[in-house]
Coordinates of C-alpha atoms and ligand atoms in Angstrom, one line a residue:
X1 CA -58.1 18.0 13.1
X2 CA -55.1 17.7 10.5
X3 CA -55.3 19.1 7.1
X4 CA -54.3 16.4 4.7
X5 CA -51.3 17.9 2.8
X6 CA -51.3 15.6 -0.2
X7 CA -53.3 16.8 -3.0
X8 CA -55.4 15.0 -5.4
X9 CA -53.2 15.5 -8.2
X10 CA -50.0 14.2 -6.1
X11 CA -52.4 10.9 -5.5
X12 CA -53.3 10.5 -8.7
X13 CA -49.5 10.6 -10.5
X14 CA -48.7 8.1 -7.6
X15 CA -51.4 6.2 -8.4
X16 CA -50.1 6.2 -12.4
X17 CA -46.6 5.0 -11.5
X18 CA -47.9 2.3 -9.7
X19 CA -49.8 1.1 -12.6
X20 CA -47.5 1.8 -14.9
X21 CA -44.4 -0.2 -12.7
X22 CA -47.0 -3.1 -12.6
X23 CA -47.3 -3.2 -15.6
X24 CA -44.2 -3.9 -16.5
X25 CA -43.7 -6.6 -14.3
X26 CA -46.4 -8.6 -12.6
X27 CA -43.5 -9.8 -10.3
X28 CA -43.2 -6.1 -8.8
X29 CA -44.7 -6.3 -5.3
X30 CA -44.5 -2.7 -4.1
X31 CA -45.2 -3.3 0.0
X32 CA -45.6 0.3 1.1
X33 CA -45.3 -1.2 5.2
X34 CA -41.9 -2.3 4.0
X35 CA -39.0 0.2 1.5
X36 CA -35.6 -1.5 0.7
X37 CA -32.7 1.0 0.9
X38 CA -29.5 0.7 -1.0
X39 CA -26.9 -1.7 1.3
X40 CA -24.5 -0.3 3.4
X41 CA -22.4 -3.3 2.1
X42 CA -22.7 -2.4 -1.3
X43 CA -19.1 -2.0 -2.8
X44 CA -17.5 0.4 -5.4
X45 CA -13.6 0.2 -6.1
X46 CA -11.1 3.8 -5.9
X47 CA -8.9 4.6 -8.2
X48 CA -5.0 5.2 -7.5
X49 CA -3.2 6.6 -10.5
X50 CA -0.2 6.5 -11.0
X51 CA 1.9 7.2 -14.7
X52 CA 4.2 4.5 -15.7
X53 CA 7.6 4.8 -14.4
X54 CA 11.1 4.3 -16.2
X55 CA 8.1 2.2 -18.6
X56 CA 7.2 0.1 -15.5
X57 CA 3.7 0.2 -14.3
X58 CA 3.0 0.7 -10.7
X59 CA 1.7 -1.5 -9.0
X60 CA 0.0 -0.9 -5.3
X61 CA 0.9 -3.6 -2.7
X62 CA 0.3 -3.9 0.7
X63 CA 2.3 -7.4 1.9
X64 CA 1.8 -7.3 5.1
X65 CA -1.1 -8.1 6.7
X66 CA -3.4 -10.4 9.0
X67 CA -6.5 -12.1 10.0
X68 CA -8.6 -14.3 12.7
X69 CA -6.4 -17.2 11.6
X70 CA -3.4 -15.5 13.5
X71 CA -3.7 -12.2 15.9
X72 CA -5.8 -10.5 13.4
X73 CA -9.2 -9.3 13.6
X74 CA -11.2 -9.5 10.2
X75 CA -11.8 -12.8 8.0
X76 CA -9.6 -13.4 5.2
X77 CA -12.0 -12.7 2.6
X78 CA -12.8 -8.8 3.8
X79 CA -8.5 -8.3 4.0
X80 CA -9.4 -9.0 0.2
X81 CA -12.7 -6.5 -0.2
X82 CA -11.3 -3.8 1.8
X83 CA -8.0 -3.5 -0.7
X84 CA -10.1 -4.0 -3.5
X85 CA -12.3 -1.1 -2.5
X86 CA -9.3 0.7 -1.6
X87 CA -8.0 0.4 -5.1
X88 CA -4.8 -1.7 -4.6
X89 CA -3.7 -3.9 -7.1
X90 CA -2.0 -7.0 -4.6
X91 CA -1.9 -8.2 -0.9
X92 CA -0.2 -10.7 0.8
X93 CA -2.2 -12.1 4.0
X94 CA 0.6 -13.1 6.3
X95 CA -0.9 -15.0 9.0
X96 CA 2.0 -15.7 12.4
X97 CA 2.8 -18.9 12.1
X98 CA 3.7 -18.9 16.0
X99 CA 1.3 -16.8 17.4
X100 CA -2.4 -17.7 16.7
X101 CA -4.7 -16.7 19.8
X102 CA -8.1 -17.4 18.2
X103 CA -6.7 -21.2 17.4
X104 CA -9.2 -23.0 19.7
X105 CA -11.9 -20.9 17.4
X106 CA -10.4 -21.4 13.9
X107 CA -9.3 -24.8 14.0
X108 CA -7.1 -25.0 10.8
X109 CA -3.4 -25.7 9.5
X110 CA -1.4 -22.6 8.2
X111 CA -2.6 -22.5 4.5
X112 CA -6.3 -21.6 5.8
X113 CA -6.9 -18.1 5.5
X114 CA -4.7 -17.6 2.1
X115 CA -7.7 -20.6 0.8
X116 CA -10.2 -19.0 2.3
X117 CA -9.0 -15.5 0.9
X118 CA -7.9 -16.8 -2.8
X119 CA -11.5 -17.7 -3.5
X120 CA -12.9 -13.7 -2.6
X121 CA -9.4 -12.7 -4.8
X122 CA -10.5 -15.3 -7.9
X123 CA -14.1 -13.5 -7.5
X124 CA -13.4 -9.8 -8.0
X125 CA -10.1 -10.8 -10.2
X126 CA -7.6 -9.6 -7.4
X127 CA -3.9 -10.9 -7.3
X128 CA -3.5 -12.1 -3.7
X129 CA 0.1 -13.7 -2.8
X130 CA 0.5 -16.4 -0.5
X131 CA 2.6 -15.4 2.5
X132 CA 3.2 -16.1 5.8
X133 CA 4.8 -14.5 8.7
X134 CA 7.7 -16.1 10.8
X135 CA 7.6 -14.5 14.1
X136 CA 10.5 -14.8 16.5
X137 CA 11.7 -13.0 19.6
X138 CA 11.8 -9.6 18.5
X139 CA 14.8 -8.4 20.2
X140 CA 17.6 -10.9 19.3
X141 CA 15.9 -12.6 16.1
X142 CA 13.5 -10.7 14.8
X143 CA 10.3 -11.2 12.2
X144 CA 10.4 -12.2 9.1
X145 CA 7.5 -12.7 6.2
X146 CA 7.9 -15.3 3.7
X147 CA 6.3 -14.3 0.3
X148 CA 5.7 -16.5 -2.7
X149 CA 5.3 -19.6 -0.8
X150 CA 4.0 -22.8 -1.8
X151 CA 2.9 -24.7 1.6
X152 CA 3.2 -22.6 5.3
X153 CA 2.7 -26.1 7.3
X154 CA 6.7 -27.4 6.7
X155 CA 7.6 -23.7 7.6
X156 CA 6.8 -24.5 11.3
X157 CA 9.7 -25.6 12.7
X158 CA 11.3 -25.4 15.7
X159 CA 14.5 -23.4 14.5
X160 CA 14.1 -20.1 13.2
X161 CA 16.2 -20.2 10.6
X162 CA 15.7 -23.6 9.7
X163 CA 12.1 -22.0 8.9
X164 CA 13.4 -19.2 6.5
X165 CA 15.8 -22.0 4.6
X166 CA 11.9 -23.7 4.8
X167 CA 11.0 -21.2 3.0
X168 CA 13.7 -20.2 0.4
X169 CA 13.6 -23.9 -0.6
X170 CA 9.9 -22.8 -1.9
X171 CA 10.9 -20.1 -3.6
X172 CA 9.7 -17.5 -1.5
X173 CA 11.6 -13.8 -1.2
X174 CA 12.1 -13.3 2.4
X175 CA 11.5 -9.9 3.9
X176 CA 12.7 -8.6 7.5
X177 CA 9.5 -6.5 9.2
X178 CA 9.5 -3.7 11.7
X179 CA 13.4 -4.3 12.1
X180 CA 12.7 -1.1 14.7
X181 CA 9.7 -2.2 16.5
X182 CA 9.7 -2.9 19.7
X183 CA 12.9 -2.3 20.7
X184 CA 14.8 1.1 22.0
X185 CA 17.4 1.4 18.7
X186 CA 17.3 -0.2 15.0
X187 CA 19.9 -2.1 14.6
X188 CA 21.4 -5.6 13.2
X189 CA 21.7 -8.4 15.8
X190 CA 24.1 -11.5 15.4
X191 CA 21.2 -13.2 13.8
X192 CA 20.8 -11.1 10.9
X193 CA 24.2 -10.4 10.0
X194 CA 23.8 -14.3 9.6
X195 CA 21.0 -14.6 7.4
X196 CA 22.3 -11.4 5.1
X197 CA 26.3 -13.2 5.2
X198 CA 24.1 -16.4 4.0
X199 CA 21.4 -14.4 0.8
X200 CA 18.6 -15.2 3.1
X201 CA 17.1 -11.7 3.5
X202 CA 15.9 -10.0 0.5
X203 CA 13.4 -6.8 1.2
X204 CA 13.6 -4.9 4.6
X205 CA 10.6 -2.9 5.8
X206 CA 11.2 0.4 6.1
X207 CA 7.7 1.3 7.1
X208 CA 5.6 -0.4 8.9
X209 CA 2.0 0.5 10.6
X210 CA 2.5 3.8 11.8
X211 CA 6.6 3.8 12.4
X212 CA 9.2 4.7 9.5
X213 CA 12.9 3.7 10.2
X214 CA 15.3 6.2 8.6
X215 CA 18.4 4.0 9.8
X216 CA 16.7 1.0 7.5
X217 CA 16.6 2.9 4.2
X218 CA 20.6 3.3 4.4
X219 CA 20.7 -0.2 5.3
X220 CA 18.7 -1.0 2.1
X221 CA 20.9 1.1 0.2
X222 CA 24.0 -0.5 1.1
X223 CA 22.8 -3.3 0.9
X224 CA 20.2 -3.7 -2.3
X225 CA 17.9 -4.8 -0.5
X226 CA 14.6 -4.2 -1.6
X227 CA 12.6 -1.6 0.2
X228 CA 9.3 -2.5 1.4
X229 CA 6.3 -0.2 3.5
X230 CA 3.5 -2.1 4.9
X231 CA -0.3 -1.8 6.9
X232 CA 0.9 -4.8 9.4
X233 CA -3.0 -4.6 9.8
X234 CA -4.6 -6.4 12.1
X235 CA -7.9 -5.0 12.7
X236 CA -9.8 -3.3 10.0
X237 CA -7.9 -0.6 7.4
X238 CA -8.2 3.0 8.4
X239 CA -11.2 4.8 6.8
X240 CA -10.9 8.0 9.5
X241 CA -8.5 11.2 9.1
X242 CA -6.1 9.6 7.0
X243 CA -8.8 8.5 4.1
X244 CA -10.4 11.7 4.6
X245 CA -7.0 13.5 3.5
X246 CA -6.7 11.2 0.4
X247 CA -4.2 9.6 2.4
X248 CA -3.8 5.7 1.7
X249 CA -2.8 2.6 3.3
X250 CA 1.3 1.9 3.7
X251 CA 2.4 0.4 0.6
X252 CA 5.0 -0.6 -2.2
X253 CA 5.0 1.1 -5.1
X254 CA 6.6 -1.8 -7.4
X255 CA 7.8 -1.0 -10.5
X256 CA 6.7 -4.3 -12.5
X257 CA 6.9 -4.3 -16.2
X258 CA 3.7 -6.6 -16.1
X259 CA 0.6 -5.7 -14.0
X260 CA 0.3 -10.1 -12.4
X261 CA 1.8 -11.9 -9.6
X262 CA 4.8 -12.8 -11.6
X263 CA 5.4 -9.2 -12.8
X264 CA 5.5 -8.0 -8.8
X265 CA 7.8 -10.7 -8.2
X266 CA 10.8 -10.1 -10.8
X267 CA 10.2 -6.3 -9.5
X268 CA 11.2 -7.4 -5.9
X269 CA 13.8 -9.3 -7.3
X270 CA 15.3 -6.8 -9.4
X271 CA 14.3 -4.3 -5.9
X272 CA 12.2 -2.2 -8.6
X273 CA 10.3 -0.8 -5.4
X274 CA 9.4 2.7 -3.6
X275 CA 7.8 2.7 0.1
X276 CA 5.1 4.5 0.0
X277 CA 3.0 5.8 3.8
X278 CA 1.5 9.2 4.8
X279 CA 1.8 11.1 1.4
X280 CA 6.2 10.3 1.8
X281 CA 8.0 8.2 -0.5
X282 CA 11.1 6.3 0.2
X283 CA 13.4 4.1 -2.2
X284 CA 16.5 4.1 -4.1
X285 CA 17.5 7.0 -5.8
X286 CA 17.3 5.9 -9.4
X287 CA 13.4 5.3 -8.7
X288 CA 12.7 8.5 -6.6
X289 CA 13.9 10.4 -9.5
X290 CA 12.3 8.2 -12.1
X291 CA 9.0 8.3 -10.3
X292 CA 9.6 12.6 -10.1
X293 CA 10.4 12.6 -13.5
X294 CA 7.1 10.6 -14.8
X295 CA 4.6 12.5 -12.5
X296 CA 5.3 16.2 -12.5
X297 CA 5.2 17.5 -16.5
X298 CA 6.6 21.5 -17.0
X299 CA 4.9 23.8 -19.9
X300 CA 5.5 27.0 -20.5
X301 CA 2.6 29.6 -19.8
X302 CA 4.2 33.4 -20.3
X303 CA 7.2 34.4 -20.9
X304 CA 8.4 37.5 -20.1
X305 CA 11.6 39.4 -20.1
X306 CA 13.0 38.5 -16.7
X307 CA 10.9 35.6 -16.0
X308 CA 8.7 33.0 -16.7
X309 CA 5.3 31.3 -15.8
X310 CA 5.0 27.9 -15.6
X311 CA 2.1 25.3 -15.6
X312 CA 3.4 22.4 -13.4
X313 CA 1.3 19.0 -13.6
X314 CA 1.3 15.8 -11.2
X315 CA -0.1 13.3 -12.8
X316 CA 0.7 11.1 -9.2
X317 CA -2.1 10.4 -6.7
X318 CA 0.8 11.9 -4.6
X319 CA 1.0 14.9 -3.1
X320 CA 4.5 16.9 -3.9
X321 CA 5.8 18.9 -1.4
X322 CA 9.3 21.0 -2.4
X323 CA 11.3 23.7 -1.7
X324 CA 12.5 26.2 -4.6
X325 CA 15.1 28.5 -3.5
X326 CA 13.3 30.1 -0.8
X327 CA 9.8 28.9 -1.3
X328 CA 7.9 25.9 -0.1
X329 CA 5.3 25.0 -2.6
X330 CA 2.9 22.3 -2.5
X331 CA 1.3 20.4 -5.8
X332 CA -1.2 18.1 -4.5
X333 CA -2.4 15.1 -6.1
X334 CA -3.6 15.1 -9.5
X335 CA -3.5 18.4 -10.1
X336 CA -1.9 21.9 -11.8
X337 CA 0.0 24.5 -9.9
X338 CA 1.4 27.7 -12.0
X339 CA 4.8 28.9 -10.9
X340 CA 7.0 32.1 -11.8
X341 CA 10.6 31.3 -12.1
X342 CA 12.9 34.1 -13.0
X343 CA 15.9 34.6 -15.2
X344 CA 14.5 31.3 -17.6
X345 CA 16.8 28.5 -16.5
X346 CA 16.6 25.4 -18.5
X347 CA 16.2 23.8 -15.8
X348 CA 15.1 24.2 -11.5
X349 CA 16.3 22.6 -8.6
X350 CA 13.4 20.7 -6.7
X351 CA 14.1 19.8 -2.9
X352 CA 11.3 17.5 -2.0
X353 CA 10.5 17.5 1.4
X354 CA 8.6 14.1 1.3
X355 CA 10.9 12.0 -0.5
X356 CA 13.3 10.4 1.2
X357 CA 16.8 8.8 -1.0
X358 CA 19.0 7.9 1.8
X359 CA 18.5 7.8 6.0
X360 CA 17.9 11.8 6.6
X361 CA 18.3 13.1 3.2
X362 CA 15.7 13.9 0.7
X363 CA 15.8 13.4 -2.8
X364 CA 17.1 17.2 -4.6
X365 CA 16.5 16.8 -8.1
X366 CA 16.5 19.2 -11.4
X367 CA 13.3 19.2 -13.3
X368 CA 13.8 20.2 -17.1
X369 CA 11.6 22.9 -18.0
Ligands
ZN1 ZN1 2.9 -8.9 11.2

């Protein structure tokens, strides 16, 4: 026979908190045949930090993305939970307007999943913009998301650029996706020298999913056109290696001077942006260097005769990765490195391995010590 292995006393303080939880509440019904575990479901929001840049704030963006009411695989309202949860500050759910294969399943015009996803948004106090994607043939015409919009049903027309004019008649800033996807080079076609002779393109993805298109950033520098990196999700966000390694979703830094919808907009404008994917940056210049500036802080440690120790600080959920003279060094996310550097310069020269300025080169900059 088995030896009971509670003891008396165990029984009887069980027996006390019973009594004592029912009497606070004669609505407590403790069912031992039945013990309710927190829910999987249940949902707590990440931080990203970022310092204020050049006295903008930065604000997290993914505005690219997709649902059951085109190709994608989630409903609208967890494209909203997941990036809340994730700790982004805006999406943009661009739904195909051409290519909707679960149509006979989600009867609905165009406007469908931004309503349906605007109501989970208004819940949890999330700035969601209304988007939608114009998808033609990728090799001669291209894709092309439509942000700011104000109805996606007159944006279905037959001509594709009749669609983007569509679109720019509702104020929306136009963005060209994946110019490399899906085809052997990047390059411009006929049809998009066209649309940039006519104003009608005004970001360019230089990231998108998984793929990075070096060619696009020099584009986006000759061009001011405002850089963009985005998820393109279509089934659920990554929560495997990458979010394991601290690494987020693609998205645009945009350097907004107001943290709402029409604070991210005058950014894009203005092309106030940095692409952010797999712990690299790439932008303009002026805002690489801003961005360094704000997030890595110097202070003096030692100083010695021939040399000197210094604190460094990233105040970035970024992690920096540089070369100084000979060394590599890396000064993860959030945190403090101490570094010697001899013959006390006023100054060091930083090469950052993960920050791209230009197509191919990386952003060298002087940090003041
Ligand atoms: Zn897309």
């Amino acid at each position: 026979m088995k030896r009971n292995l509670i003891s008396p006393a165990l029984l009887l303080i069980a027996f006390l908190c019973c009594s004592l939880l029912q009497g606070q509440s004669t609505k407590t019904n403790l069912n031992p045949n039945k013990v309710t575990y927190p829910s999987y479901g249940s949902e707590e929001r990440s931080t990203i930090i970022f310092p204020k840049v050049m006295g903008y704030e930065v604000v997290t963006c993914d505005f690219h993305t997709h649902t059951m009411f085109s190709d994608g695989l989630v409903w609208p309202s967890l494209r909203v939970s997941e990036a809340w949860t994730e700790g982004l500050d805006a999406i943009a759910i661009t739904d195909h307007i051409e290519y909707r294969p679960h149509r006979k399943l989600t009867v609905n015009d165009h406007n469908t999943s931004y309503t349906i996803a605007k109501e989970a948004a208004d819940a949890a106090g999330f700035m969601l913009i209304k988007g939608t994607e114009i998808t033609r043939t990728q090799k001669t015409l291209g894709h092309f998301n439509a942000l700011f919009i104000q109805d996606a049903n007159p944006i279905d027309t037959s001509d594709a650029k009749a669609s983007i004019r569509e679109a720019k008649k509702q104020g929306a800033f136009i963005i060209w996706n994946h110019p490399g996807w899906a085809v052997d080079s990047t390059y411009i076609k006929e049809f998009q020298e066209d649309l940039f002779r006519e104003g009608l393109i005004d970001g360019i993805e230089v990231f998108n999913n998984t793929e990075f298109y070096p060619r696009v950033l020099a584009w986006a520098v000759e061009k001011g056109l405002t850089v963009i990196s985005a998820s393109d999700a279509h089934g659920s966000i990554e929560k495997g290696v990458l979010a394991k390694e601290g690494i987020h979703r693609p998205m645009t830094l945009v350097l907004a001077s107001e943290r709402t919808l029409a604070g991210i907009r005058e950014a894009l404008d203005k092309g106030r942006t940095l692409a952010y994917f797999h712990n690299t940056i790439a932008g303009r210049e002026v805002f690489a260097r801003g961005f360094v500036n704000a997030s890595i802080k110097a202070k003096l440690v030692t100083k010695k005769e021939k040399s000197s120790d210094y604190l460094l600080t990233n105040l970035a959920d970024f992690t920096f990765k540089f070369s100084f003279g000979k060394k590599k060094i890396e000064l993860p996310a959030l945190s403090s490195i101490i570094i010697t550097i001899p013959n006390n310069p006023t100054s060091i020269n930083l090469v950052f391995g993960n920050i791209f300025i230009n197509e191919n080169q990386l952003l060298a900059h002087d940090l003041q010590l």
